[in-house]
mmCIF file of C-alpha atoms and ligand atoms in Angstrom:
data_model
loop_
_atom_site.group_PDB
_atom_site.id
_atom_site.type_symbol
_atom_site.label_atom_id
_atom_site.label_comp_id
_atom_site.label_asym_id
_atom_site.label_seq_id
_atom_site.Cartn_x
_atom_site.Cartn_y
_atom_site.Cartn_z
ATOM 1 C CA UNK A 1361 195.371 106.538 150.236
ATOM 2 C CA UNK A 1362 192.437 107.199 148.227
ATOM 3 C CA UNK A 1363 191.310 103.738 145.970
ATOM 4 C CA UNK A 1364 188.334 103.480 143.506
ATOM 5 C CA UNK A 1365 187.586 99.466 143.728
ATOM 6 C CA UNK A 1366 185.830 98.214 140.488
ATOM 7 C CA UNK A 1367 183.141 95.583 140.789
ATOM 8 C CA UNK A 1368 180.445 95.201 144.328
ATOM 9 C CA UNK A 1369 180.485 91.697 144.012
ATOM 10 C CA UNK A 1370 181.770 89.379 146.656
ATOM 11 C CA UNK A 1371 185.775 90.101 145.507
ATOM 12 C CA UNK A 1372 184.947 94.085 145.264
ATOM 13 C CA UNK A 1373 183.065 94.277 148.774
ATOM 14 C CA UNK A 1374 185.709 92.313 150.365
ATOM 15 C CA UNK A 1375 188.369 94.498 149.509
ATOM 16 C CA UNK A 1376 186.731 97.246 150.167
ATOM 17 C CA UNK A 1377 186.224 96.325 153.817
ATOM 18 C CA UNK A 1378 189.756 95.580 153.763
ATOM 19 C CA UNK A 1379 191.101 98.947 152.993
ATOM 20 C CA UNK A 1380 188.672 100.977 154.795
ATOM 21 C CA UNK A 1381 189.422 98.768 157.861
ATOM 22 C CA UNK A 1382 192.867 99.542 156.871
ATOM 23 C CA UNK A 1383 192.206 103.341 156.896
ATOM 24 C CA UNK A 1384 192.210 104.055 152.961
ATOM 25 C CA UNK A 1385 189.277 106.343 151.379
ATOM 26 C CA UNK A 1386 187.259 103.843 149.352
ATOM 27 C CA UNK A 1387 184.980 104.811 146.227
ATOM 28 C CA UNK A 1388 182.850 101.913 144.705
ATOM 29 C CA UNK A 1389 182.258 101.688 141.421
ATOM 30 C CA UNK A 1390 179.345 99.255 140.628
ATOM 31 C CA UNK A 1391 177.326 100.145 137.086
ATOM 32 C CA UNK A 1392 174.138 97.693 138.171
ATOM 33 C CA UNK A 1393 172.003 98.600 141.319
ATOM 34 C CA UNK A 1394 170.838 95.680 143.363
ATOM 35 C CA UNK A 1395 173.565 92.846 142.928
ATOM 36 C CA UNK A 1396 172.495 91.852 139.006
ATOM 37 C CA UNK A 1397 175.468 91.627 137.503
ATOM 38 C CA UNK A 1398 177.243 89.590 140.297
ATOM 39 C CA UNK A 1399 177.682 85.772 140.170
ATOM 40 C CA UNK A 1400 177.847 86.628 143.753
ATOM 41 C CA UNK A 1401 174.518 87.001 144.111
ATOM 42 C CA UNK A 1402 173.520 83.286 142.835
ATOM 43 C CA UNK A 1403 175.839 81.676 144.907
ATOM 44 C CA UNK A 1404 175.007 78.813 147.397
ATOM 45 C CA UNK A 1405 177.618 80.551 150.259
ATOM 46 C CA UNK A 1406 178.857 76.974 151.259
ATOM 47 C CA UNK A 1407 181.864 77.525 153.058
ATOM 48 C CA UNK A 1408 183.185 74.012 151.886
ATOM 49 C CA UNK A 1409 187.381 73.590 151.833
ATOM 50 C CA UNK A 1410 186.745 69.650 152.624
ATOM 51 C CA UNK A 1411 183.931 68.809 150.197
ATOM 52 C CA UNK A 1412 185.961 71.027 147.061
ATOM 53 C CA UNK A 1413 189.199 68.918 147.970
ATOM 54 C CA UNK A 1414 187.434 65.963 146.234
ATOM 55 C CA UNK A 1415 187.624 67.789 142.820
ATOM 56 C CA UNK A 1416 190.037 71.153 144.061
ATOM 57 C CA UNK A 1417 193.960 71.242 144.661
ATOM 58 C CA UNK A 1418 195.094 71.048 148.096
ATOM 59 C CA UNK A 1419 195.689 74.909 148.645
ATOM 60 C CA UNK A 1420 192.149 75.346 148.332
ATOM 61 C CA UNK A 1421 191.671 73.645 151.422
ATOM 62 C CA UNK A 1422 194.952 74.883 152.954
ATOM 63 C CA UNK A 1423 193.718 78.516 152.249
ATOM 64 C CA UNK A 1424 190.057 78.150 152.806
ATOM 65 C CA UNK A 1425 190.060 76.251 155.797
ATOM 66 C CA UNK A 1426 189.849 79.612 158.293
ATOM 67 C CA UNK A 1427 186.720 81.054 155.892
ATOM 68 C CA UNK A 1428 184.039 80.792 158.726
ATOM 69 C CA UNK A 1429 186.356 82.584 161.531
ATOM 70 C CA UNK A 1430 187.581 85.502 158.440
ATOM 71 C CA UNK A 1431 183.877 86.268 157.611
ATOM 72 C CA UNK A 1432 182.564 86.184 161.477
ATOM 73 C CA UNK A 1433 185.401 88.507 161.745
ATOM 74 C CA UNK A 1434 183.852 90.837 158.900
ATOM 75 C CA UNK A 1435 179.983 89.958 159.838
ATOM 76 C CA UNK A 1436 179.611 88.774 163.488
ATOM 77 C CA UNK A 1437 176.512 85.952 163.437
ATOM 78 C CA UNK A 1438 176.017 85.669 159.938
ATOM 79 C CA UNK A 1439 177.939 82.295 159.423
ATOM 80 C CA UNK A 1440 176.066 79.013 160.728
ATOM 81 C CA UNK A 1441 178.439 76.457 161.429
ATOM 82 C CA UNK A 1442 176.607 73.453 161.040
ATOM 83 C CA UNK A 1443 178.693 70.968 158.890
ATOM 84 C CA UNK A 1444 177.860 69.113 155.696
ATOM 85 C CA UNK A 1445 175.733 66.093 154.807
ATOM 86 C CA UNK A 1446 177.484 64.521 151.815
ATOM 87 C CA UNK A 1447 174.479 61.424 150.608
ATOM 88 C CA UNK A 1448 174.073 59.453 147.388
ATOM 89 C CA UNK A 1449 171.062 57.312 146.316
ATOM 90 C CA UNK A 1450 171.188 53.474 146.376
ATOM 91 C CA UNK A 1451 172.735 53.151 143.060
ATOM 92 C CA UNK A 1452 175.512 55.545 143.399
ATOM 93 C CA UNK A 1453 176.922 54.311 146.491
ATOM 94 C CA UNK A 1454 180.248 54.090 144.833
ATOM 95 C CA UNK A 1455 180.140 57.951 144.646
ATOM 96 C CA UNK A 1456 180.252 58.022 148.268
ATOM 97 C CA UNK A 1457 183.377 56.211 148.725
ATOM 98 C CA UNK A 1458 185.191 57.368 145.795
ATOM 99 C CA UNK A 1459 184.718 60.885 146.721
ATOM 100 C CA UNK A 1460 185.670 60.025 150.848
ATOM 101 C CA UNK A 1461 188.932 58.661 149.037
ATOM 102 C CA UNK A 1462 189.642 62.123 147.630
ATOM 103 C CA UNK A 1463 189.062 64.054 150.706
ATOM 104 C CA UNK A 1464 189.556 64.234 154.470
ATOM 105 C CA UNK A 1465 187.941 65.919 157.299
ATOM 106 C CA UNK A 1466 184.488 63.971 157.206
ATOM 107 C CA UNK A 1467 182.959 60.388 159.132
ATOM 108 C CA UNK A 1468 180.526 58.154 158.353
ATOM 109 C CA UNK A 1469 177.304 58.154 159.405
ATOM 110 C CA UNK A 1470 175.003 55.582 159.170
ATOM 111 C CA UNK A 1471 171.064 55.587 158.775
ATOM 112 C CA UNK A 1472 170.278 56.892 162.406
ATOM 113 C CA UNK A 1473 173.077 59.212 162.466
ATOM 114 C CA UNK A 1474 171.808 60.810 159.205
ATOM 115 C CA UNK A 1475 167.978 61.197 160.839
ATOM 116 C CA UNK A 1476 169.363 62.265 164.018
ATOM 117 C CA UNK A 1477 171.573 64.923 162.199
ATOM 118 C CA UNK A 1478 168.454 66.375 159.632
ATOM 119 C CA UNK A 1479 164.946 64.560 161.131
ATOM 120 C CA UNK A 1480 163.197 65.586 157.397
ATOM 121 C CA UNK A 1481 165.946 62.911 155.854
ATOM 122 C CA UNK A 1482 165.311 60.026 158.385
ATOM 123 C CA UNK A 1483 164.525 56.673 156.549
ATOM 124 C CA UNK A 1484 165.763 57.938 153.232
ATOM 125 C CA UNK A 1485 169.535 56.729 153.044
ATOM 126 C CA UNK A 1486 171.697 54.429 154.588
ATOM 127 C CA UNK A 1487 174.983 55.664 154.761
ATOM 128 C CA UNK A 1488 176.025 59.444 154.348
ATOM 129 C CA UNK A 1489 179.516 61.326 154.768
ATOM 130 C CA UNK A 1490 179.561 64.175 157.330
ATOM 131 C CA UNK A 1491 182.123 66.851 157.434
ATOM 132 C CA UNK A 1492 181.665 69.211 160.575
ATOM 133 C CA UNK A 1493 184.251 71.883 160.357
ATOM 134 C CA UNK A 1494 182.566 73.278 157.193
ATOM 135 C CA UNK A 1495 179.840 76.199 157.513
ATOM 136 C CA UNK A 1496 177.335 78.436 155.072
ATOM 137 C CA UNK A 1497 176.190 81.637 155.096
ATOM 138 C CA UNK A 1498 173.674 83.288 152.769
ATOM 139 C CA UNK A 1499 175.341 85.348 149.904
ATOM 140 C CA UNK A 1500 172.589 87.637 149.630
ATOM 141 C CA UNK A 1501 172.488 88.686 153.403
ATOM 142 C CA UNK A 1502 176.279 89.271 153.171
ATOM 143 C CA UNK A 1503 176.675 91.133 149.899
ATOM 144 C CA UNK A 1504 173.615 93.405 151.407
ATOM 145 C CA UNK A 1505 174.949 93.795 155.066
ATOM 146 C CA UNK A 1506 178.830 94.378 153.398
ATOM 147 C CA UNK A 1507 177.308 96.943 151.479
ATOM 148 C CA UNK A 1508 175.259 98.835 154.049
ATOM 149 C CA UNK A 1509 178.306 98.754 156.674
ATOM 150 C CA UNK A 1510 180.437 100.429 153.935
ATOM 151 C CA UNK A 1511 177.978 103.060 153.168
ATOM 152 C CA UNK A 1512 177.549 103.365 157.021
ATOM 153 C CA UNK A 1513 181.373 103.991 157.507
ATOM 154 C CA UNK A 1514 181.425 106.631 154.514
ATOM 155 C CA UNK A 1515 182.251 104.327 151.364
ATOM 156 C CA UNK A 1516 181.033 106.196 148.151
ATOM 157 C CA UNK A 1517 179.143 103.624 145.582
ATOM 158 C CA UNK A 1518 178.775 105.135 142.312
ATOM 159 C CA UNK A 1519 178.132 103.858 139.096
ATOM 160 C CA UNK A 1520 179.939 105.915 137.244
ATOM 161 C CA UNK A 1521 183.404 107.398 137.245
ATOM 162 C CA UNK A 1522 185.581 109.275 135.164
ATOM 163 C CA UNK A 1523 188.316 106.890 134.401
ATOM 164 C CA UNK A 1524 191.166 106.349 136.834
ATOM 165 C CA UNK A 1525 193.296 109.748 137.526
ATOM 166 C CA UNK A 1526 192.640 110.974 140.559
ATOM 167 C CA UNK A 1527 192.788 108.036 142.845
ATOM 168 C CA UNK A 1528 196.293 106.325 144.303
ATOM 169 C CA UNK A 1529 195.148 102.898 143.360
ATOM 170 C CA UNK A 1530 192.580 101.046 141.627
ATOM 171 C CA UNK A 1531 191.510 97.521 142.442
ATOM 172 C CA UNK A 1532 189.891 95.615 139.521
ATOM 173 C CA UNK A 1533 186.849 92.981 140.818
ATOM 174 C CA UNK A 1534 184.522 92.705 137.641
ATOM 175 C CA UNK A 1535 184.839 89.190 137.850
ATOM 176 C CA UNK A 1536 183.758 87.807 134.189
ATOM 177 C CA UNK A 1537 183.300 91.084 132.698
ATOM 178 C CA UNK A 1538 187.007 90.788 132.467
ATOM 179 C CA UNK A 1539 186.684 87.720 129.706
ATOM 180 C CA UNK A 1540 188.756 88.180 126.653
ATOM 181 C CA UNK A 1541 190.645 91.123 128.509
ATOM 182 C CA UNK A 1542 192.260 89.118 131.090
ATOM 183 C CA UNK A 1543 194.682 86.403 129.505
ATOM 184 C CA UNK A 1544 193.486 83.357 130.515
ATOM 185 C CA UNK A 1545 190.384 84.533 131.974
ATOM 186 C CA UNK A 1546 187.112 82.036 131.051
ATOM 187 C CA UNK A 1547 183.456 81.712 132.513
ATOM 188 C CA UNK A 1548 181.961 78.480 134.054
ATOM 189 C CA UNK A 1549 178.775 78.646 133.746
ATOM 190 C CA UNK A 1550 176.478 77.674 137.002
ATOM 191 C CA UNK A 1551 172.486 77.546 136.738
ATOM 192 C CA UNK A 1552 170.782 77.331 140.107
ATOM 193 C CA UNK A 1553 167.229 77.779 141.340
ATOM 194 C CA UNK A 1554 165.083 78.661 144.663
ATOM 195 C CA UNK A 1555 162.581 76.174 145.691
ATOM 196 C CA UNK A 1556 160.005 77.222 148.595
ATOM 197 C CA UNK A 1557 158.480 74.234 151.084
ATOM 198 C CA UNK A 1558 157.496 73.912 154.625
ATOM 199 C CA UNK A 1559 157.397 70.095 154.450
ATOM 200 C CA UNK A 1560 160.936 69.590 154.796
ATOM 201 C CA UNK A 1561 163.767 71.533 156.863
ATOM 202 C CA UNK A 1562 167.518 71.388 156.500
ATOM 203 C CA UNK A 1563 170.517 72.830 158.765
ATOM 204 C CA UNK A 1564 172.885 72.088 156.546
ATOM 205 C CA UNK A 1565 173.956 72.148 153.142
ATOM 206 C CA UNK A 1566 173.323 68.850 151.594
ATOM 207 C CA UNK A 1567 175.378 67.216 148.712
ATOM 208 C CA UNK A 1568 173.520 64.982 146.438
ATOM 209 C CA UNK A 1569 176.380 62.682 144.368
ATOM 210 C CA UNK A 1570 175.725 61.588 140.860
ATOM 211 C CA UNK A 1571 178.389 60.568 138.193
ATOM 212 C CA UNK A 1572 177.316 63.160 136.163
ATOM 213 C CA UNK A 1573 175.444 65.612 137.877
ATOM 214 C CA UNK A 1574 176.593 66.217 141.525
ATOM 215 C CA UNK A 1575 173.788 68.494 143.406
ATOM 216 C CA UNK A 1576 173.776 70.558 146.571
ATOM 217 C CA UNK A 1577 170.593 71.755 148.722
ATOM 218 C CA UNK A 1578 171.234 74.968 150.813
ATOM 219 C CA UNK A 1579 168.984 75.581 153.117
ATOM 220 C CA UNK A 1580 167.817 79.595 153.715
ATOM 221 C CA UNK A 1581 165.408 81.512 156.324
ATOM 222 C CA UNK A 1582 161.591 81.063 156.165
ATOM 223 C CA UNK A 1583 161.322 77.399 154.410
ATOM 224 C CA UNK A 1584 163.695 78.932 150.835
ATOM 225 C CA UNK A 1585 166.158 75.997 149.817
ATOM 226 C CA UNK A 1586 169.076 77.190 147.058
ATOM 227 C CA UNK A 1587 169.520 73.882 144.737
ATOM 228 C CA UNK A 1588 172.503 73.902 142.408
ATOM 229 C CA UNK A 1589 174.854 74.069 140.304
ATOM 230 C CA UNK A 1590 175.397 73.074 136.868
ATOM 231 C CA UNK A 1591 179.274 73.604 135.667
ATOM 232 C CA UNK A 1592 179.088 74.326 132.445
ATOM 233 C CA UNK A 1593 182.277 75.715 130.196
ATOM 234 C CA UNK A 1594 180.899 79.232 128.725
ATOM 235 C CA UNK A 1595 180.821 82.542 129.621
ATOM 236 C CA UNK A 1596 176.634 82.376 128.567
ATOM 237 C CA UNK A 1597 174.806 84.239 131.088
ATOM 238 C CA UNK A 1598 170.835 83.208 129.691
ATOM 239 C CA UNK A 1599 168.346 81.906 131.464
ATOM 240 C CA UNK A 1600 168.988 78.061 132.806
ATOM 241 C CA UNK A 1601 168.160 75.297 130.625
ATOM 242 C CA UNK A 1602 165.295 73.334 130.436
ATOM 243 C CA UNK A 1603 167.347 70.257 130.826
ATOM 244 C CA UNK A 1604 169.204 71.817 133.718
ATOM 245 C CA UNK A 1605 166.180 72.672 135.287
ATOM 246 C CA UNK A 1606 164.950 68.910 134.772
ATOM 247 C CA UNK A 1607 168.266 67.853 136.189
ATOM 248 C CA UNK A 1608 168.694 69.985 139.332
ATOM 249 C CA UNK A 1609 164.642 69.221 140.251
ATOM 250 C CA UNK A 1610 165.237 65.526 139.568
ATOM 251 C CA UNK A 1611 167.790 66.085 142.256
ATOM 252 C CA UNK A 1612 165.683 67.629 144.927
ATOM 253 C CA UNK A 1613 163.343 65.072 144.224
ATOM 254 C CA UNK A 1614 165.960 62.262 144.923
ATOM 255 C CA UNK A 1615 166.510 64.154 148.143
ATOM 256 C CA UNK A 1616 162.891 64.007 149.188
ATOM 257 C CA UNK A 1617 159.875 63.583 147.437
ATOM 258 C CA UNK A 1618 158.426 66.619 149.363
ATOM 259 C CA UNK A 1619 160.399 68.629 147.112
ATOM 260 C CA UNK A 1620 157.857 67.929 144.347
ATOM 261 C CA UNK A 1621 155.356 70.323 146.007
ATOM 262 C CA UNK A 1622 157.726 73.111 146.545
ATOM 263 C CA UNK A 1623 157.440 76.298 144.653
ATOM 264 C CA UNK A 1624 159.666 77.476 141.980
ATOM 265 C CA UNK A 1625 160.618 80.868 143.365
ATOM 266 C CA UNK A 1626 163.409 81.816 141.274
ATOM 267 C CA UNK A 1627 165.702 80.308 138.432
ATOM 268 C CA UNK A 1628 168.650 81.725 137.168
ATOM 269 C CA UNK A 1629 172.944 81.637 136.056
ATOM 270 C CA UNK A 1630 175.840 82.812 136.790
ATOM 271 C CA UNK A 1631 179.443 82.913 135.477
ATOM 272 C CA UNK A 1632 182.168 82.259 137.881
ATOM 273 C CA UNK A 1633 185.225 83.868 136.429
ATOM 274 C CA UNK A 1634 188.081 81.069 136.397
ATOM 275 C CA UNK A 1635 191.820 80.858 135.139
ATOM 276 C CA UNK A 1636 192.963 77.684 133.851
ATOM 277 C CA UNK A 1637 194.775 76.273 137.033
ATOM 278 C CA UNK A 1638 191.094 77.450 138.404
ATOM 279 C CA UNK A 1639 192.980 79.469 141.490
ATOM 280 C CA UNK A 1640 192.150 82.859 142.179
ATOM 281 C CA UNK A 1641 194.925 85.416 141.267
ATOM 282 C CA UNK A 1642 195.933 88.523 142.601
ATOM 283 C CA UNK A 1643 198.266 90.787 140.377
ATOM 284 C CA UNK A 1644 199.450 94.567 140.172
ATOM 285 C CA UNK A 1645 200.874 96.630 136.994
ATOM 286 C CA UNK A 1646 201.824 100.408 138.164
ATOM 287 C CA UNK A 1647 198.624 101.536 140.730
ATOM 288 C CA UNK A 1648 196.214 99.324 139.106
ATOM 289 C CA UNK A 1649 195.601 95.520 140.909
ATOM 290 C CA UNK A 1650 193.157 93.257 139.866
ATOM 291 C CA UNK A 1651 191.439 90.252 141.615
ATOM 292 C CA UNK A 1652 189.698 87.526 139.774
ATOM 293 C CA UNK A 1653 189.510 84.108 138.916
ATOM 294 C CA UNK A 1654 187.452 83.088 141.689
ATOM 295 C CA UNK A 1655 185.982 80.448 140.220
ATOM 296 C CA UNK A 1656 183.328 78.221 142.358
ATOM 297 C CA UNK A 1657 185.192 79.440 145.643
ATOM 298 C CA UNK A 1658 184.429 82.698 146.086
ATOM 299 C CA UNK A 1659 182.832 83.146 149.466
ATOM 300 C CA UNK A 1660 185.135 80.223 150.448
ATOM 301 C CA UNK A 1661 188.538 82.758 149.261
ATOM 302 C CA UNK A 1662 187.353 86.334 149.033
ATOM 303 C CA UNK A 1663 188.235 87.144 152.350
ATOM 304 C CA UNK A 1664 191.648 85.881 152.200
ATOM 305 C CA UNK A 1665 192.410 87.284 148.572
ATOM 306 C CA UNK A 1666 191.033 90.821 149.501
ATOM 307 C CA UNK A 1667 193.867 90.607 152.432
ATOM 308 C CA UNK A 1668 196.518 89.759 149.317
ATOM 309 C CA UNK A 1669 194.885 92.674 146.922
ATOM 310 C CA UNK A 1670 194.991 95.179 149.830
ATOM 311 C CA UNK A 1671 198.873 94.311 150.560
ATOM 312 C CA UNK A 1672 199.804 94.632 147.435
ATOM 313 C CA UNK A 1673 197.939 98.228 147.078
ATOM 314 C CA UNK A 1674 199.877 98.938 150.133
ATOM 315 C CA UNK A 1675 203.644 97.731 149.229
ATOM 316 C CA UNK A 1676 205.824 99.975 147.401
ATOM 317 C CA UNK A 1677 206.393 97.713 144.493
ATOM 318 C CA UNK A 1678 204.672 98.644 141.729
ATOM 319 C CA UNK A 1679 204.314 95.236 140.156
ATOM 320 C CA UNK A 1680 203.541 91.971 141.524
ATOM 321 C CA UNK A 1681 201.572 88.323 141.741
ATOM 322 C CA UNK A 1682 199.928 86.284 144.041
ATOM 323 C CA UNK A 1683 198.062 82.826 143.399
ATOM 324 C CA UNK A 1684 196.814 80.132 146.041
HETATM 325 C C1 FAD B 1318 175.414 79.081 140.883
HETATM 326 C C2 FAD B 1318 176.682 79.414 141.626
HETATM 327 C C3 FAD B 1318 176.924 78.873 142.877
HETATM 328 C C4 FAD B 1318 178.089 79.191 143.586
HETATM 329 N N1 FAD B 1318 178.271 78.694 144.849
HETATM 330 C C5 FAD B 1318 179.372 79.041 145.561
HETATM 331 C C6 FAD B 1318 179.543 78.582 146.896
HETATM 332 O O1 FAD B 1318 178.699 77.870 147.439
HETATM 333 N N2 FAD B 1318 180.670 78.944 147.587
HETATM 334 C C7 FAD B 1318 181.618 79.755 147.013
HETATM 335 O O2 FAD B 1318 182.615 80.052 147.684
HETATM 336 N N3 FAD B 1318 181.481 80.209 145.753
HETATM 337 C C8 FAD B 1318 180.379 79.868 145.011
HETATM 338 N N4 FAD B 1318 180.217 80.321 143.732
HETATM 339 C C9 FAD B 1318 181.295 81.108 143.116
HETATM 340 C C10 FAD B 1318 181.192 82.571 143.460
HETATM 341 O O3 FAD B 1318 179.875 83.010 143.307
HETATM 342 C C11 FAD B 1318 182.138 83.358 142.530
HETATM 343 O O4 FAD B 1318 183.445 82.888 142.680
HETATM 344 C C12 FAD B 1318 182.093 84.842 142.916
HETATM 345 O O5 FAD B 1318 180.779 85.296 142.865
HETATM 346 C C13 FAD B 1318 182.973 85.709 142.041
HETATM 347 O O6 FAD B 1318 182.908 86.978 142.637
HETATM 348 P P1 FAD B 1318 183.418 88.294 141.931
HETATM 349 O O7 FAD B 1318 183.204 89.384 142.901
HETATM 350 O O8 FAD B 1318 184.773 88.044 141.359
HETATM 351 O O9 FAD B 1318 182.442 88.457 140.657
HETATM 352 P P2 FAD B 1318 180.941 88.985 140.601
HETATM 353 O O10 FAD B 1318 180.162 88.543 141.767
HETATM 354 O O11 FAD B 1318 180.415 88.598 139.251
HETATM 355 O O12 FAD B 1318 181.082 90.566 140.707
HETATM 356 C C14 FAD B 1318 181.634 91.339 139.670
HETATM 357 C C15 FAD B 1318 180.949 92.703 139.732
HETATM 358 O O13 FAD B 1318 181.620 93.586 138.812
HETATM 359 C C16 FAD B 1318 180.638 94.420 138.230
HETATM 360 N N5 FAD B 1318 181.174 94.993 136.990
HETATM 361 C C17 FAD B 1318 181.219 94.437 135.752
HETATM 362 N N6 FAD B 1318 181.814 95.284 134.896
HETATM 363 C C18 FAD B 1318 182.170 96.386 135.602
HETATM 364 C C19 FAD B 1318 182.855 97.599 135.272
HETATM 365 N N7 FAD B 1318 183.295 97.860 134.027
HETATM 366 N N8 FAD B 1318 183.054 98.505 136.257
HETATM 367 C C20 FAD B 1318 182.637 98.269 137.521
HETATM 368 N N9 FAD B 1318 181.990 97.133 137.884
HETATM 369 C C21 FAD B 1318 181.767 96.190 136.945
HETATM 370 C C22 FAD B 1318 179.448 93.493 138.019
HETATM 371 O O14 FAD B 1318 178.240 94.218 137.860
HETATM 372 C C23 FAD B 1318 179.486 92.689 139.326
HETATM 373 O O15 FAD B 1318 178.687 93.293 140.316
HETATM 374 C C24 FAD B 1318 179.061 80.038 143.002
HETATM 375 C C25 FAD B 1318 178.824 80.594 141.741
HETATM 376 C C26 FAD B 1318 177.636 80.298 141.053
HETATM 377 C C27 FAD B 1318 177.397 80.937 139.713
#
């Protein structure tokens, strides 16, 4: 079966591993060269079903629990299993146990546990919620290594293409491109930024809680630490705020004062493509089957919706849906 899949984001690359593994002949179709079009590429990659239960309906978790073995099964050793440090300052302590009564999978640690766990945070909060089964990866080194394993195994990326005719199927991924096209379809806004420091190390992602403004700190190679995300309702892809970029610094610096010295290295937004009910959806009208909708999960759900998009290429009805 020969299948042009639209969009190299995290959705398009996933499929596209899908059905080569499955023995189609894939052609890419990606109109921006080095990942700048993709939410995908600003992502933090936390592979978090427990922590987005707090705020997410229980399929999420049901369906994303298995994300670390599904992408160690696409991309041996890139997944660090390390858990996640959920903290609040002093003043928000009720944010820790409000959001521990909206989840499971986590125990309390208490002010030892937490410096045992990360050494740079010892002193620095008393109490702390730790969740062990959840894992990160870094988008960047997956959306590049998906790539270059496709193009290794003879997937075409172009970025152009003459329309649809000539192919059996096509598989739709371009994610927020797809707003006002897509019924339902609507951007969330999320502004993140890179922060550079050898004076503090993390293993694991770290969520900051705030009424307002919750906060996570992903740690990357070589000292790099991904802070984010604002959720913001609009499909504007500008440059990040200045009071975003106030907020989400104020938030390192909560974390540790060391943060003040970092470097800047990098600011920027994305729009996560969502549907109301915020689930990712799956659907196919004739040969043409789009993915989208993968709101802030989609490292946590790609590989499992790519598995639904690819059957549904595959069966021999030509129409059909599949949600969470
Ligand atoms: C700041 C931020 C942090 C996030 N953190 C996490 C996280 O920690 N964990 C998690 O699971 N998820 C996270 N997400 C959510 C995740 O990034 C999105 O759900 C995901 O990127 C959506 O992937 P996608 O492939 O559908 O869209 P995209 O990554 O946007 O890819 C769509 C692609 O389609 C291309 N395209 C557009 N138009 C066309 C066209 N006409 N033809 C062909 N191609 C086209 C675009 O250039 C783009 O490359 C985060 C998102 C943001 C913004």
């Amino acid at each position: 079966m020969r299948v042009l899949v639209k969009g190299a984001g995290v959705a398009g690359l996933t499929v596209a591993h899908e059905l080569q593994s499955r023995g189609a002949d894939v052609i890419m179709l990606e109109p921006h060269a080095n990942f700048a079009g993709a939410a995908s590429w600003l992502a933090g990659g936390m592979l978090a079903p427990w922590c987005e239960r707090e705020s997410a309906d229980a399929s999420v978790l049901e369906r994303g629990e298995d994300a670390p073995d599904r992408w160690e099964a696409i991309l041996p050793d890139l997944v660090t299993r390390n858990g996640t440090l959920v903290l609040a300052p002093p003043r928000d302590q009720s944010e820790l146990r409000r959001f521990a009564s909206r989840t499971t999978g986590y125990h309390w640690l208490d002010e030892a546990e937490i410096a045992a766990l990360e050494p740079s945070l010892a002193g620095r909060f008393r109490e702390g919620l730790f969740l062990p089964r959840e894992a990160h990866l870094d988008p960047r080194q997956v959306l590049m290594a998906l790539r270059a394993n496709l193009t290794a195994a003879g997937v075409t990326f172009t970025a152009e293409a003459d329309g649809d005719d000539g192919y059996d199927r096509t598989i739709d991924c371009t994610g927020a491109a797809r707003i006002g096209t897509l019924p339902g379809l609507r951007g969330v806004r999320g502004e993140m930024l890179y922060l550079a420091t050898d004076e503090i190390a993390l293993a694991r992602p770290v969520r900051l809680l705030h009424p307002r403004i919750p906060v996570y700190i992903v740690p990357r190679a070589k000292g790099r630490f991904m802070i984010g995300a604002t959720m913001i309702e609009t499909e504007f892809s500008g440059p990040i705020t200045a009071r975003s970029l106030m907020e989400l610094l104020n938030a390192a610096y909560t974390l540790h004062p060391a943060f003040a010295d970092a470097i800047v290295t990098e600011t920027g937004a994305g729009v996560r493509p969502a549907f109301p009910d915020n689930f990712p959806r799956v659907a196919r009208h004739g040969n043409v089957i789009t993915l989208n909708g993968l709101y802030r999960h989609g490292f946590l759900l790609a590989p499992t919706m790519a598995a639904e998009a690819v059957d549904l290429a595959f069966s021999d009805h030509p129409r059909g849906e599949r949600s969470l």
